[in-house]
């Protein structure tokens, strides 16, 4: 199977009956590949409002992730997890993103 097909099936499975949809904060995160990852990972400690209200460059998001690991005790991300999350944050909450 092609990766996008697997991803498509996974997102159908994930989007049926998960808790994320019931949380009003989930709506603050636009659709995207890492939407659910960001929601679950970041809302473990604080509202994703803190995330959605930021407008940062990729570099600053990268530093923010390091900071969450160092100061907040977030689990370290390997490159495979980190890239899609950075892509997502840069695309939806980048410096150019309108508020
Ligand atoms: C282990 C706990 C933890 C996790 C997980 C976590 N954070 Fe945080 N985060 C914190 C703490 C602690 C603060 C400081 C909160 C405060 O200012 O009240 C914070 C603050 C922030 C801020 C605000 C920074 C500012 O300048 O005010 C942003 C942006 C942020 N986190 C992004 C994220 C993102 C994105 C994720 C998910 C990838 C994430 N955090 C996951 C602990 C965490």
mmCIF file of C-alpha atoms and ligand atoms in Angstrom:
data_model
loop_
_atom_site.group_PDB
_atom_site.id
_atom_site.type_symbol
_atom_site.label_atom_id
_atom_site.label_comp_id
_atom_site.label_asym_id
_atom_site.label_seq_id
_atom_site.Cartn_x
_atom_site.Cartn_y
_atom_site.Cartn_z
ATOM 1 C CA UNK A 1 0.000 0.000 0.000
ATOM 2 C CA UNK A 2 1.074 3.512 -0.651
ATOM 3 C CA UNK A 3 1.898 5.677 2.348
ATOM 4 C CA UNK A 4 -0.903 8.169 1.639
ATOM 5 C CA UNK A 5 -3.406 5.351 1.525
ATOM 6 C CA UNK A 6 -2.230 4.076 4.878
ATOM 7 C CA UNK A 7 -2.319 7.604 6.254
ATOM 8 C CA UNK A 8 -5.824 8.041 4.874
ATOM 9 C CA UNK A 9 -7.068 4.878 6.486
ATOM 10 C CA UNK A 10 -5.343 5.769 9.754
ATOM 11 C CA UNK A 11 -6.989 9.169 9.794
ATOM 12 C CA UNK A 12 -10.416 7.658 9.123
ATOM 13 C CA UNK A 13 -9.889 5.244 11.992
ATOM 14 C CA UNK A 14 -8.599 8.033 14.210
ATOM 15 C CA UNK A 15 -11.407 10.404 13.345
ATOM 16 C CA UNK A 16 -14.124 8.000 14.391
ATOM 17 C CA UNK A 17 -14.939 8.236 18.025
ATOM 18 C CA UNK A 18 -11.854 9.915 19.391
ATOM 19 C CA UNK A 19 -11.826 12.300 22.282
ATOM 20 C CA UNK A 20 -10.084 15.051 20.351
ATOM 21 C CA UNK A 21 -13.239 15.987 18.448
ATOM 22 C CA UNK A 22 -15.112 16.457 21.705
ATOM 23 C CA UNK A 23 -12.601 18.937 23.021
ATOM 24 C CA UNK A 24 -13.431 22.514 21.985
ATOM 25 C CA UNK A 25 -9.720 23.342 21.902
ATOM 26 C CA UNK A 26 -9.219 20.823 19.098
ATOM 27 C CA UNK A 27 -11.020 23.230 16.770
ATOM 28 C CA UNK A 28 -8.211 25.731 17.318
ATOM 29 C CA UNK A 29 -5.948 23.472 15.296
ATOM 30 C CA UNK A 30 -6.501 23.538 11.524
ATOM 31 C CA UNK A 31 -6.682 20.231 9.648
ATOM 32 C CA UNK A 32 -3.281 18.914 8.752
ATOM 33 C CA UNK A 33 -1.020 15.907 8.940
ATOM 34 C CA UNK A 34 0.216 16.495 12.485
ATOM 35 C CA UNK A 35 -3.026 17.959 13.845
ATOM 36 C CA UNK A 36 -3.768 15.047 16.162
ATOM 37 C CA UNK A 37 -0.142 14.613 17.207
ATOM 38 C CA UNK A 38 0.105 18.254 18.172
ATOM 39 C CA UNK A 39 -3.179 18.115 20.005
ATOM 40 C CA UNK A 40 -2.360 15.069 22.084
ATOM 41 C CA UNK A 41 1.259 15.892 22.656
ATOM 42 C CA UNK A 42 0.880 19.530 23.596
ATOM 43 C CA UNK A 43 -2.395 19.369 25.495
ATOM 44 C CA UNK A 44 -0.816 16.870 27.883
ATOM 45 C CA UNK A 45 0.553 19.917 29.700
ATOM 46 C CA UNK A 46 -1.326 22.989 28.570
ATOM 47 C CA UNK A 47 -4.130 24.159 26.352
ATOM 48 C CA UNK A 48 -3.385 24.206 22.637
ATOM 49 C CA UNK A 49 -4.543 27.832 22.867
ATOM 50 C CA UNK A 50 -0.978 28.543 23.960
ATOM 51 C CA UNK A 51 0.158 26.995 20.693
ATOM 52 C CA UNK A 52 -2.507 28.450 18.394
ATOM 53 C CA UNK A 53 -1.976 32.012 19.582
ATOM 54 C CA UNK A 54 1.702 31.994 18.581
ATOM 55 C CA UNK A 55 3.124 33.137 15.260
ATOM 56 C CA UNK A 56 6.652 31.829 15.043
ATOM 57 C CA UNK A 57 9.240 31.010 12.417
ATOM 58 C CA UNK A 58 10.240 27.381 11.944
ATOM 59 C CA UNK A 59 13.431 28.087 13.834
ATOM 60 C CA UNK A 60 11.557 29.548 16.799
ATOM 61 C CA UNK A 61 9.144 26.572 16.787
ATOM 62 C CA UNK A 62 12.138 24.281 16.743
ATOM 63 C CA UNK A 63 13.547 26.111 19.768
ATOM 64 C CA UNK A 64 10.158 26.042 21.463
ATOM 65 C CA UNK A 65 10.065 22.253 21.120
ATOM 66 C CA UNK A 66 13.534 22.041 22.698
ATOM 67 C CA UNK A 67 12.337 24.333 25.446
ATOM 68 C CA UNK A 68 9.276 22.146 26.132
ATOM 69 C CA UNK A 69 11.619 19.182 26.465
ATOM 70 C CA UNK A 70 14.111 20.984 28.691
ATOM 71 C CA UNK A 71 11.804 22.997 30.907
ATOM 72 C CA UNK A 72 8.491 21.249 30.633
ATOM 73 C CA UNK A 73 9.690 17.682 30.642
ATOM 74 C CA UNK A 74 8.109 16.851 27.269
ATOM 75 C CA UNK A 75 9.293 13.563 25.784
ATOM 76 C CA UNK A 76 12.089 14.086 23.287
ATOM 77 C CA UNK A 77 11.018 13.781 19.660
ATOM 78 C CA UNK A 78 13.052 11.897 17.108
ATOM 79 C CA UNK A 79 13.498 13.451 13.665
ATOM 80 C CA UNK A 80 10.719 11.354 12.183
ATOM 81 C CA UNK A 81 8.173 12.750 14.632
ATOM 82 C CA UNK A 82 9.608 16.207 14.768
ATOM 83 C CA UNK A 83 9.596 17.066 11.049
ATOM 84 C CA UNK A 84 5.827 16.707 10.467
ATOM 85 C CA UNK A 85 5.131 18.628 13.662
ATOM 86 C CA UNK A 86 7.444 21.451 12.623
ATOM 87 C CA UNK A 87 5.893 21.459 9.135
ATOM 88 C CA UNK A 88 2.470 21.716 10.697
ATOM 89 C CA UNK A 89 3.390 24.486 13.133
ATOM 90 C CA UNK A 90 5.220 26.481 10.479
ATOM 91 C CA UNK A 91 2.341 26.169 8.003
ATOM 92 C CA UNK A 92 -0.498 26.991 10.367
ATOM 93 C CA UNK A 93 1.155 29.137 13.020
ATOM 94 C CA UNK A 94 4.052 30.653 11.097
ATOM 95 C CA UNK A 95 5.073 34.274 10.986
ATOM 96 C CA UNK A 96 3.018 34.820 7.827
ATOM 97 C CA UNK A 97 -0.146 33.186 9.120
ATOM 98 C CA UNK A 98 -2.950 35.712 9.519
ATOM 99 C CA UNK A 99 -4.469 35.814 12.972
HETATM 100 C C1 LIG B 1 5.683 18.335 29.667
HETATM 101 C C2 LIG B 1 4.841 19.488 29.602
HETATM 102 C C3 LIG B 1 4.714 20.225 28.285
HETATM 103 C C4 LIG B 1 4.400 19.707 27.063
HETATM 104 C C5 LIG B 1 4.146 18.263 26.678
HETATM 105 C C6 LIG B 1 4.325 20.825 26.157
HETATM 106 N N1 LIG B 1 4.573 21.990 26.823
HETATM 107 FE FE1 LIG B 1 4.492 23.855 26.037
HETATM 108 N N2 LIG B 1 4.765 24.639 27.848
HETATM 109 C C7 LIG B 1 5.025 23.930 29.014
HETATM 110 C C8 LIG B 1 5.197 24.846 30.107
HETATM 111 C C9 LIG B 1 5.492 24.464 31.560
HETATM 112 C C10 LIG B 1 5.008 26.129 29.567
HETATM 113 C C11 LIG B 1 5.017 27.468 30.283
HETATM 114 C C12 LIG B 1 3.550 27.662 30.645
HETATM 115 C C13 LIG B 1 3.239 28.999 31.136
HETATM 116 O O1 LIG B 1 3.849 29.958 30.660
HETATM 117 O O2 LIG B 1 2.313 29.061 31.932
HETATM 118 C C14 LIG B 1 4.734 25.965 28.139
HETATM 119 C C15 LIG B 1 4.496 27.016 27.272
HETATM 120 C C16 LIG B 1 4.368 26.893 25.900
HETATM 121 C C17 LIG B 1 4.250 27.983 24.971
HETATM 122 C C18 LIG B 1 4.153 29.441 25.318
HETATM 123 C C19 LIG B 1 5.477 30.059 25.188
HETATM 124 C C20 LIG B 1 5.403 31.526 25.498
HETATM 125 O O3 LIG B 1 6.225 32.235 24.927
HETATM 126 O O4 LIG B 1 4.553 31.939 26.286
HETATM 127 C C21 LIG B 1 4.212 27.444 23.725
HETATM 128 C C22 LIG B 1 4.144 28.179 22.393
HETATM 129 C C23 LIG B 1 4.285 26.017 23.886
HETATM 130 N N3 LIG B 1 4.371 25.705 25.218
HETATM 131 C C24 LIG B 1 4.262 25.135 22.846
HETATM 132 C C25 LIG B 1 4.155 23.763 23.007
HETATM 133 C C26 LIG B 1 3.960 22.836 21.921
HETATM 134 C C27 LIG B 1 3.865 23.208 20.448
HETATM 135 C C28 LIG B 1 3.864 21.598 22.478
HETATM 136 C C29 LIG B 1 3.606 20.280 21.782
HETATM 137 C C30 LIG B 1 4.523 19.927 20.714
HETATM 138 C C31 LIG B 1 4.043 21.752 23.915
HETATM 139 N N4 LIG B 1 4.213 23.070 24.194
HETATM 140 C C32 LIG B 1 4.033 20.704 24.812
HETATM 141 C C33 LIG B 1 5.090 22.570 29.137
HETATM 142 C C34 LIG B 1 4.810 21.660 28.133
#
